Amino acid sequence: MLTVSGIAGLPEIREGDDLAALILAHASLSDGDIVVVTSKIVSKAEGRLVPAADREAAVTAETVRVVAERGPVRIVENRLGIVAAAAGVDASNVPEGHILLLPVDPDASARRLAQRLREAAHVGVLVSDTLGRAWRLGQTDAAIGAAGVHLFERPDRDADGRPLAVTMPCVADELCAAAELVKPKAGHVPVAVVSGRPDLVGDLDLPGARTIVRSPDEDLFRTGG
Amino acid sequence: MLTVSGIAGLPEIREGDDLAALILAHASLSDGDIVVVTSKIVSKAEGRLVPAADREAAVTAETVRVVAERGPVRIVENRLGIVAAAAGVDASNVPEGHILLLPVDPDASARRLAQRLREAAHVGVLVSDTLGRAWRLGQTDAAIGAAGVHLFERPDRDADGRPLAVTMPCVADELCAAAELVKPKAGHVPVAVVSGRPDLVGDLDLPGARTIVRSPDEDLFRTGG
């Protein structure tokens, strides 16, 4: 059985806050747990708030490639390789007159956090963001940073012993999706703890979430540009 | 807190099997639970196995539009509007020499199942499939059929009271993703029960999963064709 618990009671996060200490003060972690942290509070702790007047400039600075554009909507690939509306630049749940950029290096943020949290328990860390997707409406939460978590499962065989060549569930994204279900957008629950899949927790030198992004030449779904 | 429990002990499903009776015999359902059923067993119960010799013909018959093609990989939009490799035609976990087509109408399948399960408890039903996605490696489970479940959350305001115009998490897909984490591909756990979000369970006439699919003119990510 999997359990997913939202961690309530965290204060509003400000630049320089010690996220690891705050999480440890509000959550009881066990070996094998996976801590899913909304990128928003990682960004806030890392001082990634910028004045809102710079919004378009900020989006442009984060953009590597424009994937699609229609009216005011700009879907771009950002410097992390992530395809997102407005490059992931965020105006919700931030102080009036400001916007929030993604962490500079979410995998490094996850690793720093995991190192600290592992002083308490052998946990993995995922940094999640809310991403739209092609072909389907709405968004789901997905992993943009990871440390000490196996990102994919690679089942060799189906239940009848036949090879499953293509199937490779992205459990990191599924864990972030599960965590979103206990993190209402209108409430202050920016951290969730998933228990019940200790097999997905591993060494801190496992690949980071940057490796979930398809390289351009592997991706059949890229439009030109 | 959310809990996600895999339902073990179901027999291999065959054409004509009564899925509702089998689920009720193996799971203890409570009001507000959401039952996530792998499309594979719905297809099997509905007799959607066809001889494997017809694989390419079966893929073509299910295809409405070819989205991308490279070598042996054919990513297509199928008659359900779902973009998937090989139109969702499946060769794993099926008897040798056969392939499995998706249910004819997964929303109708979900509704029939929900009607029966509601004789025991007021639950919602999702039919899940494992889908690849653009830009990111691997697959996640998503909802291709739904009955009695709110598919999206529409938060009006962020925690500071500002409108969240664009944000609309697809909780149906997130529930299926969470369920996948307790349904190993190499094991016989084709059903999971999610408890802890009774607010997402509603009337059986709520929109089905077909409405998650973006209409072509809304989708910025469609390649021509």
mmCIF file with all atom_site columns, N, CA and C in Angstrom, chain A residues 2-4 70 75 92-94 96 133 135-139 141 143 158-159 162 164 166 168-170 173-174 180-181 197 212 214 217 219-221, chain B residues 2-4 70 75 92-94 96 133 135-139 141 143 158-159 162 164 166 168 170 173-174 180-181 197 212 214 217 219-221:
data_model
loop_
_atom_site.group_PDB
_atom_site.id
_atom_site.type_symbol
_atom_site.label_atom_id
_atom_site.label_alt_id
_atom_site.label_comp_id
_atom_site.label_asym_id
_atom_site.label_entity_id
_atom_site.label_seq_id
_atom_site.pdbx_PDB_ins_code
_atom_site.Cartn_x
_atom_site.Cartn_y
_atom_site.Cartn_z
_atom_site.occupancy
_atom_site.B_iso_or_equiv
_atom_site.pdbx_formal_charge
_atom_site.auth_seq_id
_atom_site.auth_comp_id
_atom_site.auth_asym_id
_atom_site.auth_atom_id
_atom_site.pdbx_PDB_model_num
ATOM 1   N N  . LEU A 1 2   ? 0.435   2.220   -0.766  1.00 0.00 ? 2   LEU A N  1
ATOM 2   C CA . LEU A 1 2   ? 1.127   3.501   -0.832  1.00 0.00 ? 2   LEU A CA 1
ATOM 3   C C  . LEU A 1 2   ? 0.339   4.501   0.004   1.00 0.00 ? 2   LEU A C  1
ATOM 4   N N  . THR A 1 3   ? 1.043   5.314   0.789   1.00 0.00 ? 3   THR A N  1
ATOM 5   C CA . THR A 1 3   ? 0.355   6.417   1.453   1.00 0.00 ? 3   THR A CA 1
ATOM 6   C C  . THR A 1 3   ? 1.025   7.725   1.044   1.00 0.00 ? 3   THR A C  1
ATOM 7   N N  . VAL A 1 4   ? 0.202   8.744   0.868   1.00 0.00 ? 4   VAL A N  1
ATOM 8   C CA . VAL A 1 4   ? 0.687   10.058  0.449   1.00 0.00 ? 4   VAL A CA 1
ATOM 9   C C  . VAL A 1 4   ? 0.144   11.071  1.449   1.00 0.00 ? 4   VAL A C  1
ATOM 10  N N  . ARG A 1 70  ? 0.493   31.163  -29.499 1.00 0.00 ? 70  ARG A N  1
ATOM 11  C CA . ARG A 1 70  ? -0.805  31.590  -30.024 1.00 0.00 ? 70  ARG A CA 1
ATOM 12  C C  . ARG A 1 70  ? -1.331  32.681  -29.111 1.00 0.00 ? 70  ARG A C  1
ATOM 13  N N  . ILE A 1 75  ? 4.425   28.715  -25.408 1.00 0.00 ? 75  ILE A N  1
ATOM 14  C CA . ILE A 1 75  ? 4.925   27.437  -24.902 1.00 0.00 ? 75  ILE A CA 1
ATOM 15  C C  . ILE A 1 75  ? 6.379   27.334  -25.337 1.00 0.00 ? 75  ILE A C  1
ATOM 16  N N  . SER A 1 92  ? 1.614   32.929  -9.608  1.00 0.00 ? 92  SER A N  1
ATOM 17  C CA . SER A 1 92  ? 0.636   32.605  -8.565  1.00 0.00 ? 92  SER A CA 1
ATOM 18  C C  . SER A 1 92  ? 1.351   32.274  -7.264  1.00 0.00 ? 92  SER A C  1
ATOM 19  N N  . ASN A 1 93  ? 0.682   32.519  -6.166  1.00 0.00 ? 93  ASN A N  1
ATOM 20  C CA . ASN A 1 93  ? 1.256   32.245  -4.848  1.00 0.00 ? 93  ASN A CA 1
ATOM 21  C C  . ASN A 1 93  ? 2.607   32.935  -4.632  1.00 0.00 ? 93  ASN A C  1
ATOM 22  N N  . VAL A 1 94  ? 2.791   34.106  -5.237  1.00 0.00 ? 94  VAL A N  1
ATOM 23  C CA . VAL A 1 94  ? 4.002   34.893  -4.975  1.00 0.00 ? 94  VAL A CA 1
ATOM 24  C C  . VAL A 1 94  ? 3.558   36.300  -4.577  1.00 0.00 ? 94  VAL A C  1
ATOM 25  N N  . GLU A 1 96  ? 2.613   40.096  -4.386  1.00 0.00 ? 96  GLU A N  1
ATOM 26  C CA . GLU A 1 96  ? 2.130   41.041  -5.394  1.00 0.00 ? 96  GLU A CA 1
ATOM 27  C C  . GLU A 1 96  ? 3.312   41.787  -6.020  1.00 0.00 ? 96  GLU A C  1
ATOM 28  N N  . ARG A 1 133 ? 0.533   19.504  -21.015 1.00 0.00 ? 133 ARG A N  1
ATOM 29  C CA . ARG A 1 133 ? 1.037   18.435  -21.861 1.00 0.00 ? 133 ARG A CA 1
ATOM 30  C C  . ARG A 1 133 ? 0.358   18.502  -23.211 1.00 0.00 ? 133 ARG A C  1
ATOM 31  N N  . TRP A 1 135 ? -1.868  17.183  -26.317 1.00 0.00 ? 135 TRP A N  1
ATOM 32  C CA . TRP A 1 135 ? -2.989  16.284  -26.623 1.00 0.00 ? 135 TRP A CA 1
ATOM 33  C C  . TRP A 1 135 ? -4.018  16.137  -25.521 1.00 0.00 ? 135 TRP A C  1
ATOM 34  N N  . ARG A 1 136 ? -3.657  16.471  -24.283 1.00 0.00 ? 136 ARG A N  1
ATOM 35  C CA . ARG A 1 136 ? -4.603  16.278  -23.187 1.00 0.00 ? 136 ARG A CA 1
ATOM 36  C C  . ARG A 1 136 ? -4.751  17.593  -22.423 1.00 0.00 ? 136 ARG A C  1
ATOM 37  N N  . LEU A 1 137 ? -5.971  17.886  -21.986 1.00 0.00 ? 137 LEU A N  1
ATOM 38  C CA . LEU A 1 137 ? -6.253  19.125  -21.273 1.00 0.00 ? 137 LEU A CA 1
ATOM 39  C C  . LEU A 1 137 ? -5.701  19.085  -19.855 1.00 0.00 ? 137 LEU A C  1
ATOM 40  N N  . GLY A 1 138 ? -5.508  20.270  -19.290 1.00 0.00 ? 138 GLY A N  1
ATOM 41  C CA . GLY A 1 138 ? -5.107  20.367  -17.899 1.00 0.00 ? 138 GLY A CA 1
ATOM 42  C C  . GLY A 1 138 ? -3.629  20.082  -17.706 1.00 0.00 ? 138 GLY A C  1
ATOM 43  N N  . GLN A 1 139 ? -3.262  20.012  -16.446 1.00 0.00 ? 139 GLN A N  1
ATOM 44  C CA . GLN A 1 139 ? -1.859  19.786  -16.100 1.00 0.00 ? 139 GLN A CA 1
ATOM 45  C C  . GLN A 1 139 ? -1.745  18.605  -15.143 1.00 0.00 ? 139 GLN A C  1
ATOM 46  N N  . ASP A 1 141 ? 1.367   17.215  -12.161 1.00 0.00 ? 141 ASP A N  1
ATOM 47  C CA . ASP A 1 141 ? 2.668   17.508  -11.569 1.00 0.00 ? 141 ASP A CA 1
ATOM 48  C C  . ASP A 1 141 ? 3.684   16.484  -12.059 1.00 0.00 ? 141 ASP A C  1
ATOM 49  N N  . ALA A 1 143 ? 8.282   15.639  -12.249 1.00 0.00 ? 143 ALA A N  1
ATOM 50  C CA . ALA A 1 143 ? 9.552   15.849  -11.541 1.00 0.00 ? 143 ALA A CA 1
ATOM 51  C C  . ALA A 1 143 ? 10.491  16.709  -12.375 1.00 0.00 ? 143 ALA A C  1
ATOM 52  N N  . ASP A 1 158 ? 6.743   -9.295  -18.917 1.00 0.00 ? 158 ASP A N  1
ATOM 53  C CA . ASP A 1 158 ? 5.366   -9.190  -18.461 1.00 0.00 ? 158 ASP A CA 1
ATOM 54  C C  . ASP A 1 158 ? 5.054   -10.393 -17.571 1.00 0.00 ? 158 ASP A C  1
ATOM 55  N N  . ALA A 1 159 ? 3.806   -10.504 -17.128 1.00 0.00 ? 159 ALA A N  1
ATOM 56  C CA . ALA A 1 159 ? 3.452   -11.562 -16.180 1.00 0.00 ? 159 ALA A CA 1
ATOM 57  C C  . ALA A 1 159 ? 3.570   -12.945 -16.812 1.00 0.00 ? 159 ALA A C  1
ATOM 58  N N  . ARG A 1 162 ? 7.124   -12.576 -21.231 1.00 0.00 ? 162 ARG A N  1
ATOM 59  C CA . ARG A 1 162 ? 7.541   -11.996 -22.515 1.00 0.00 ? 162 ARG A CA 1
ATOM 60  C C  . ARG A 1 162 ? 8.247   -10.657 -22.288 1.00 0.00 ? 162 ARG A C  1
ATOM 61  N N  . LEU A 1 164 ? 9.260   -6.854  -22.276 1.00 0.00 ? 164 LEU A N  1
ATOM 62  C CA . LEU A 1 164 ? 8.496   -5.606  -22.373 1.00 0.00 ? 164 LEU A CA 1
ATOM 63  C C  . LEU A 1 164 ? 9.460   -4.519  -22.836 1.00 0.00 ? 164 LEU A C  1
ATOM 64  N N  . VAL A 1 166 ? 9.462   -1.800  -24.623 1.00 0.00 ? 166 VAL A N  1
ATOM 65  C CA . VAL A 1 166 ? 9.212   -0.368  -24.721 1.00 0.00 ? 166 VAL A CA 1
ATOM 66  C C  . VAL A 1 166 ? 8.748   0.234   -23.397 1.00 0.00 ? 166 VAL A C  1
ATOM 67  N N  . MET A 1 168 ? 8.436   1.569   -19.822 1.00 0.00 ? 168 MET A N  1
ATOM 68  C CA . MET A 1 168 ? 9.371   2.116   -18.849 1.00 0.00 ? 168 MET A CA 1
ATOM 69  C C  . MET A 1 168 ? 8.641   3.226   -18.089 1.00 0.00 ? 168 MET A C  1
ATOM 70  N N  . PRO A 1 169 ? 7.781   2.833   -17.138 1.00 0.00 ? 169 PRO A N  1
ATOM 71  C CA . PRO A 1 169 ? 7.002   3.863   -16.438 1.00 0.00 ? 169 PRO A CA 1
ATOM 72  C C  . PRO A 1 169 ? 7.909   4.879   -15.749 1.00 0.00 ? 169 PRO A C  1
ATOM 73  N N  . CYS A 1 170 ? 7.576   6.139   -15.899 1.00 0.00 ? 170 CYS A N  1
ATOM 74  C CA . CYS A 1 170 ? 8.331   7.206   -15.244 1.00 0.00 ? 170 CYS A CA 1
ATOM 75  C C  . CYS A 1 170 ? 7.751   7.397   -13.841 1.00 0.00 ? 170 CYS A C  1
ATOM 76  N N  . ASP A 1 173 ? 7.652   10.914  -12.181 1.00 0.00 ? 173 ASP A N  1
ATOM 77  C CA . ASP A 1 173 ? 6.516   11.773  -12.519 1.00 0.00 ? 173 ASP A CA 1
ATOM 78  C C  . ASP A 1 173 ? 5.240   11.276  -11.842 1.00 0.00 ? 173 ASP A C  1
ATOM 79  N N  . GLU A 1 174 ? 5.083   9.955   -11.757 1.00 0.00 ? 174 GLU A N  1
ATOM 80  C CA . GLU A 1 174 ? 3.882   9.409   -11.112 1.00 0.00 ? 174 GLU A CA 1
ATOM 81  C C  . GLU A 1 174 ? 3.861   9.739   -9.619  1.00 0.00 ? 174 GLU A C  1
ATOM 82  N N  . GLU A 1 180 ? 0.557   15.641  -5.840  1.00 0.00 ? 180 GLU A N  1
ATOM 83  C CA . GLU A 1 180 ? -0.297  16.805  -6.134  1.00 0.00 ? 180 GLU A CA 1
ATOM 84  C C  . GLU A 1 180 ? -1.695  16.620  -5.562  1.00 0.00 ? 180 GLU A C  1
ATOM 85  N N  . LEU A 1 181 ? -2.141  15.365  -5.481  1.00 0.00 ? 181 LEU A N  1
ATOM 86  C CA . LEU A 1 181 ? -3.501  15.087  -5.004  1.00 0.00 ? 181 LEU A CA 1
ATOM 87  C C  . LEU A 1 181 ? -3.699  15.458  -3.533  1.00 0.00 ? 181 LEU A C  1
ATOM 88  N N  . ARG A 1 197 ? 7.072   2.763   -1.211  1.00 0.00 ? 197 ARG A N  1
ATOM 89  C CA . ARG A 1 197 ? 7.913   2.312   -2.325  1.00 0.00 ? 197 ARG A CA 1
ATOM 90  C C  . ARG A 1 197 ? 9.390   2.534   -1.991  1.00 0.00 ? 197 ARG A C  1
ATOM 91  N N  . ILE A 1 212 ? 15.074  12.919  -17.547 1.00 0.00 ? 212 ILE A N  1
ATOM 92  C CA . ILE A 1 212 ? 13.732  12.530  -18.005 1.00 0.00 ? 212 ILE A CA 1
ATOM 93  C C  . ILE A 1 212 ? 13.406  13.217  -19.332 1.00 0.00 ? 212 ILE A C  1
ATOM 94  N N  . ARG A 1 214 ? 13.462  14.233  -22.989 1.00 0.00 ? 214 ARG A N  1
ATOM 95  C CA . ARG A 1 214 ? 13.911  13.602  -24.228 1.00 0.00 ? 214 ARG A CA 1
ATOM 96  C C  . ARG A 1 214 ? 14.899  14.497  -24.951 1.00 0.00 ? 214 ARG A C  1
ATOM 97  N N  . ASP A 1 217 ? 16.612  14.776  -30.758 1.00 0.00 ? 217 ASP A N  1
ATOM 98  C CA . ASP A 1 217 ? 16.631  13.825  -31.872 1.00 0.00 ? 217 ASP A CA 1
ATOM 99  C C  . ASP A 1 217 ? 15.910  12.530  -31.536 1.00 0.00 ? 217 ASP A C  1
ATOM 100 N N  . ASP A 1 219 ? 12.912  12.686  -29.988 1.00 0.00 ? 219 ASP A N  1
ATOM 101 C CA . ASP A 1 219 ? 11.521  13.046  -29.742 1.00 0.00 ? 219 ASP A CA 1
ATOM 102 C C  . ASP A 1 219 ? 10.769  13.166  -31.057 1.00 0.00 ? 219 ASP A C  1
ATOM 103 N N  . LEU A 1 220 ? 9.792   12.270  -31.243 1.00 0.00 ? 220 LEU A N  1
ATOM 104 C CA . LEU A 1 220 ? 9.003   12.294  -32.474 1.00 0.00 ? 220 LEU A CA 1
ATOM 105 C C  . LEU A 1 220 ? 7.996   13.436  -32.477 1.00 0.00 ? 220 LEU A C  1
ATOM 106 N N  . PHE A 1 221 ? 7.845   14.111  -31.339 1.00 0.00 ? 221 PHE A N  1
ATOM 107 C CA . PHE A 1 221 ? 6.730   15.051  -31.208 1.00 0.00 ? 221 PHE A CA 1
ATOM 108 C C  . PHE A 1 221 ? 7.155   16.500  -31.292 1.00 0.00 ? 221 PHE A C  1
ATOM 109 N N  . LEU B 1 2   ? -3.784  10.309  1.500   1.00 0.00 ? 2   LEU B N  1
ATOM 110 C CA . LEU B 1 2   ? -4.271  9.465   0.420   1.00 0.00 ? 2   LEU B CA 1
ATOM 111 C C  . LEU B 1 2   ? -3.674  8.074   0.608   1.00 0.00 ? 2   LEU B C  1
ATOM 112 N N  . THR B 1 3   ? -4.488  7.040   0.420   1.00 0.00 ? 3   THR B N  1
ATOM 113 C CA . THR B 1 3   ? -3.915  5.697   0.393   1.00 0.00 ? 3   THR B CA 1
ATOM 114 C C  . THR B 1 3   ? -4.267  5.040   -0.937  1.00 0.00 ? 3   THR B C  1
ATOM 115 N N  . VAL B 1 4   ? -3.321  4.281   -1.456  1.00 0.00 ? 4   VAL B N  1
ATOM 116 C CA . VAL B 1 4   ? -3.493  3.606   -2.742  1.00 0.00 ? 4   VAL B CA 1
ATOM 117 C C  . VAL B 1 4   ? -3.173  2.134   -2.520  1.00 0.00 ? 4   VAL B C  1
ATOM 118 N N  . ARG B 1 70  ? 8.498   6.703   -37.235 1.00 0.00 ? 70  ARG B N  1
ATOM 119 C CA . ARG B 1 70  ? 9.932   6.566   -37.471 1.00 0.00 ? 70  ARG B CA 1
ATOM 120 C C  . ARG B 1 70  ? 10.259  5.090   -37.371 1.00 0.00 ? 70  ARG B C  1
ATOM 121 N N  . ILE B 1 75  ? 3.228   6.402   -34.026 1.00 0.00 ? 75  ILE B N  1
ATOM 122 C CA . ILE B 1 75  ? 2.453   7.104   -33.004 1.00 0.00 ? 75  ILE B CA 1
ATOM 123 C C  . ILE B 1 75  ? 1.206   7.637   -33.698 1.00 0.00 ? 75  ILE B C  1
ATOM 124 N N  . SER B 1 92  ? 1.477   -7.218  -24.719 1.00 0.00 ? 92  SER B N  1
ATOM 125 C CA . SER B 1 92  ? 2.036   -7.749  -23.472 1.00 0.00 ? 92  SER B CA 1
ATOM 126 C C  . SER B 1 92  ? 0.914   -8.249  -22.577 1.00 0.00 ? 92  SER B C  1
ATOM 127 N N  . ASN B 1 93  ? 1.234   -9.220  -21.751 1.00 0.00 ? 93  ASN B N  1
ATOM 128 C CA . ASN B 1 93  ? 0.244   -9.783  -20.834 1.00 0.00 ? 93  ASN B CA 1
ATOM 129 C C  . ASN B 1 93  ? -1.014  -10.288 -21.545 1.00 0.00 ? 93  ASN B C  1
ATOM 130 N N  . VAL B 1 94  ? -0.851  -10.771 -22.777 1.00 0.00 ? 94  VAL B N  1
ATOM 131 C CA . VAL B 1 94  ? -1.977  -11.396 -23.472 1.00 0.00 ? 94  VAL B CA 1
ATOM 132 C C  . VAL B 1 94  ? -1.524  -12.772 -23.958 1.00 0.00 ? 94  VAL B C  1
ATOM 133 N N  . GLU B 1 96  ? -0.246  -15.886 -25.949 1.00 0.00 ? 96  GLU B N  1
ATOM 134 C CA . GLU B 1 96  ? 0.638   -16.018 -27.106 1.00 0.00 ? 96  GLU B CA 1
ATOM 135 C C  . GLU B 1 96  ? -0.194  -16.042 -28.389 1.00 0.00 ? 96  GLU B C  1
ATOM 136 N N  . ARG B 1 133 ? 4.459   10.140  -23.811 1.00 0.00 ? 133 ARG B N  1
ATOM 137 C CA . ARG B 1 133 ? 4.125   11.552  -23.881 1.00 0.00 ? 133 ARG B CA 1
ATOM 138 C C  . ARG B 1 133 ? 5.197   12.284  -24.663 1.00 0.00 ? 133 ARG B C  1
ATOM 139 N N  . TRP B 1 135 ? 8.102   15.015  -25.309 1.00 0.00 ? 135 TRP B N  1
ATOM 140 C CA . TRP B 1 135 ? 9.154   15.763  -24.597 1.00 0.00 ? 135 TRP B CA 1
ATOM 141 C C  . TRP B 1 135 ? 9.761   15.042  -23.412 1.00 0.00 ? 135 TRP B C  1
ATOM 142 N N  . ARG B 1 136 ? 9.075   14.038  -22.865 1.00 0.00 ? 136 ARG B N  1
ATOM 143 C CA . ARG B 1 136 ? 9.606   13.373  -21.679 1.00 0.00 ? 136 ARG B CA 1
ATOM 144 C C  . ARG B 1 136 ? 9.660   11.869  -21.934 1.00 0.00 ? 136 ARG B C  1
ATOM 145 N N  . LEU B 1 137 ? 10.705  11.224  -21.432 1.00 0.00 ? 137 LEU B N  1
ATOM 146 C CA . LEU B 1 137 ? 10.891  9.794   -21.637 1.00 0.00 ? 137 LEU B CA 1
ATOM 147 C C  . LEU B 1 137 ? 9.921   8.984   -20.786 1.00 0.00 ? 137 LEU B C  1
ATOM 148 N N  . GLY B 1 138 ? 9.704   7.747   -21.208 1.00 0.00 ? 138 GLY B N  1
ATOM 149 C CA . GLY B 1 138 ? 8.907   6.826   -20.419 1.00 0.00 ? 138 GLY B CA 1
ATOM 150 C C  . GLY B 1 138 ? 7.423   7.093   -20.559 1.00 0.00 ? 138 GLY B C  1
ATOM 151 N N  . GLN B 1 139 ? 6.674   6.386   -19.742 1.00 0.00 ? 139 GLN B N  1
ATOM 152 C CA . GLN B 1 139 ? 5.219   6.499   -19.799 1.00 0.00 ? 139 GLN B CA 1
ATOM 153 C C  . GLN B 1 139 ? 4.676   6.797   -18.406 1.00 0.00 ? 139 GLN B C  1
ATOM 154 N N  . ASP B 1 141 ? 0.651   6.314   -16.387 1.00 0.00 ? 141 ASP B N  1
ATOM 155 C CA . ASP B 1 141 ? -0.721  5.860   -16.568 1.00 0.00 ? 141 ASP B CA 1
ATOM 156 C C  . ASP B 1 141 ? -1.657  7.068   -16.576 1.00 0.00 ? 141 ASP B C  1
ATOM 157 N N  . ALA B 1 143 ? -6.029  8.372   -17.598 1.00 0.00 ? 143 ALA B N  1
ATOM 158 C CA . ALA B 1 143 ? -7.419  7.905   -17.635 1.00 0.00 ? 143 ALA B CA 1
ATOM 159 C C  . ALA B 1 143 ? -7.950  7.896   -19.062 1.00 0.00 ? 143 ALA B C  1
ATOM 160 N N  . ASP B 1 158 ? -5.411  31.414  -5.846  1.00 0.00 ? 158 ASP B N  1
ATOM 161 C CA . ASP B 1 158 ? -4.246  30.882  -5.160  1.00 0.00 ? 158 ASP B CA 1
ATOM 162 C C  . ASP B 1 158 ? -4.368  31.198  -3.671  1.00 0.00 ? 158 ASP B C  1
ATOM 163 N N  . ALA B 1 159 ? -3.339  30.845  -2.903  1.00 0.00 ? 159 ALA B N  1
ATOM 164 C CA . ALA B 1 159 ? -3.425  31.009  -1.451  1.00 0.00 ? 159 ALA B CA 1
ATOM 165 C C  . ALA B 1 159 ? -3.500  32.478  -1.050  1.00 0.00 ? 159 ALA B C  1
ATOM 166 N N  . ARG B 1 162 ? -5.428  35.433  -5.508  1.00 0.00 ? 162 ARG B N  1
ATOM 167 C CA . ARG B 1 162 ? -5.352  35.858  -6.911  1.00 0.00 ? 162 ARG B CA 1
ATOM 168 C C  . ARG B 1 162 ? -5.928  34.775  -7.815  1.00 0.00 ? 162 ARG B C  1
ATOM 169 N N  . LEU B 1 164 ? -6.450  31.991  -10.551 1.00 0.00 ? 164 LEU B N  1
ATOM 170 C CA . LEU B 1 164 ? -5.554  31.015  -11.186 1.00 0.00 ? 164 LEU B CA 1
ATOM 171 C C  . LEU B 1 164 ? -6.197  30.603  -12.505 1.00 0.00 ? 164 LEU B C  1
ATOM 172 N N  . VAL B 1 166 ? -5.335  29.679  -15.504 1.00 0.00 ? 166 VAL B N  1
ATOM 173 C CA . VAL B 1 166 ? -4.900  28.621  -16.407 1.00 0.00 ? 166 VAL B CA 1
ATOM 174 C C  . VAL B 1 166 ? -4.806  27.261  -15.720 1.00 0.00 ? 166 VAL B C  1
ATOM 175 N N  . MET B 1 168 ? -5.467  23.921  -13.973 1.00 0.00 ? 168 MET B N  1
ATOM 176 C CA . MET B 1 168 ? -6.589  22.997  -13.935 1.00 0.00 ? 168 MET B CA 1
ATOM 177 C C  . MET B 1 168 ? -6.009  21.581  -13.884 1.00 0.00 ? 168 MET B C  1
ATOM 178 N N  . CYS B 1 170 ? -5.339  17.838  -13.871 1.00 0.00 ? 170 CYS B N  1
ATOM 179 C CA . CYS B 1 170 ? -6.130  16.695  -14.327 1.00 0.00 ? 170 CYS B CA 1
ATOM 180 C C  . CYS B 1 170 ? -5.996  15.591  -13.286 1.00 0.00 ? 170 CYS B C  1
ATOM 181 N N  . ASP B 1 173 ? -6.006  11.846  -14.338 1.00 0.00 ? 173 ASP B N  1
ATOM 182 C CA . ASP B 1 173 ? -4.729  11.274  -14.769 1.00 0.00 ? 173 ASP B CA 1
ATOM 183 C C  . ASP B 1 173 ? -3.797  11.066  -13.577 1.00 0.00 ? 173 ASP B C  1
ATOM 184 N N  . GLU B 1 174 ? -3.833  11.998  -12.623 1.00 0.00 ? 174 GLU B N  1
ATOM 185 C CA . GLU B 1 174 ? -2.960  11.857  -11.448 1.00 0.00 ? 174 GLU B CA 1
ATOM 186 C C  . GLU B 1 174 ? -3.369  10.652  -10.600 1.00 0.00 ? 174 GLU B C  1
ATOM 187 N N  . GLU B 1 180 ? -0.743  3.367   -10.688 1.00 0.00 ? 180 GLU B N  1
ATOM 188 C CA . GLU B 1 180 ? 0.285   2.573   -11.375 1.00 0.00 ? 180 GLU B CA 1
ATOM 189 C C  . GLU B 1 180 ? 1.401   2.177   -10.418 1.00 0.00 ? 180 GLU B C  1
ATOM 190 N N  . LEU B 1 181 ? 1.648   3.030   -9.423  1.00 0.00 ? 181 LEU B N  1
ATOM 191 C CA . LEU B 1 181 ? 2.748   2.778   -8.481  1.00 0.00 ? 181 LEU B CA 1
ATOM 192 C C  . LEU B 1 181 ? 2.517   1.531   -7.624  1.00 0.00 ? 181 LEU B C  1
ATOM 193 N N  . ARG B 1 197 ? -9.849  10.958  -1.242  1.00 0.00 ? 197 ARG B N  1
ATOM 194 C CA . ARG B 1 197 ? -10.340 12.109  -1.990  1.00 0.00 ? 197 ARG B CA 1
ATOM 195 C C  . ARG B 1 197 ? -11.816 11.904  -2.366  1.00 0.00 ? 197 ARG B C  1
ATOM 196 N N  . ILE B 1 212 ? -11.105 14.627  -21.705 1.00 0.00 ? 212 ILE B N  1
ATOM 197 C CA . ILE B 1 212 ? -9.734  15.055  -21.357 1.00 0.00 ? 212 ILE B CA 1
ATOM 198 C C  . ILE B 1 212 ? -8.935  15.344  -22.626 1.00 0.00 ? 212 ILE B C  1
ATOM 199 N N  . ARG B 1 214 ? -7.728  16.928  -25.863 1.00 0.00 ? 214 ARG B N  1
ATOM 200 C CA . ARG B 1 214 ? -7.849  18.254  -26.464 1.00 0.00 ? 214 ARG B CA 1
ATOM 201 C C  . ARG B 1 214 ? -8.445  18.148  -27.853 1.00 0.00 ? 214 ARG B C  1
ATOM 202 N N  . ASP B 1 217 ? -8.233  21.849  -32.645 1.00 0.00 ? 217 ASP B N  1
ATOM 203 C CA . ASP B 1 217 ? -8.009  23.287  -32.819 1.00 0.00 ? 217 ASP B CA 1
ATOM 204 C C  . ASP B 1 217 ? -7.583  23.975  -31.529 1.00 0.00 ? 217 ASP B C  1
ATOM 205 N N  . ASP B 1 219 ? -5.223  22.507  -29.597 1.00 0.00 ? 219 ASP B N  1
ATOM 206 C CA . ASP B 1 219 ? -3.944  21.913  -29.227 1.00 0.00 ? 219 ASP B CA 1
ATOM 207 C C  . ASP B 1 219 ? -2.815  22.578  -29.995 1.00 0.00 ? 219 ASP B C  1
ATOM 208 N N  . LEU B 1 220 ? -1.939  23.269  -29.249 1.00 0.00 ? 220 LEU B N  1
ATOM 209 C CA . LEU B 1 220 ? -0.807  23.947  -29.883 1.00 0.00 ? 220 LEU B CA 1
ATOM 210 C C  . LEU B 1 220 ? 0.277   22.958  -30.297 1.00 0.00 ? 220 LEU B C  1
ATOM 211 N N  . PHE B 1 221 ? 0.143   21.694  -29.889 1.00 0.00 ? 221 PHE B N  1
ATOM 212 C CA . PHE B 1 221 ? 1.263   20.767  -30.051 1.00 0.00 ? 221 PHE B CA 1
ATOM 213 C C  . PHE B 1 221 ? 1.056   19.775  -31.178 1.00 0.00 ? 221 PHE B C  1
#
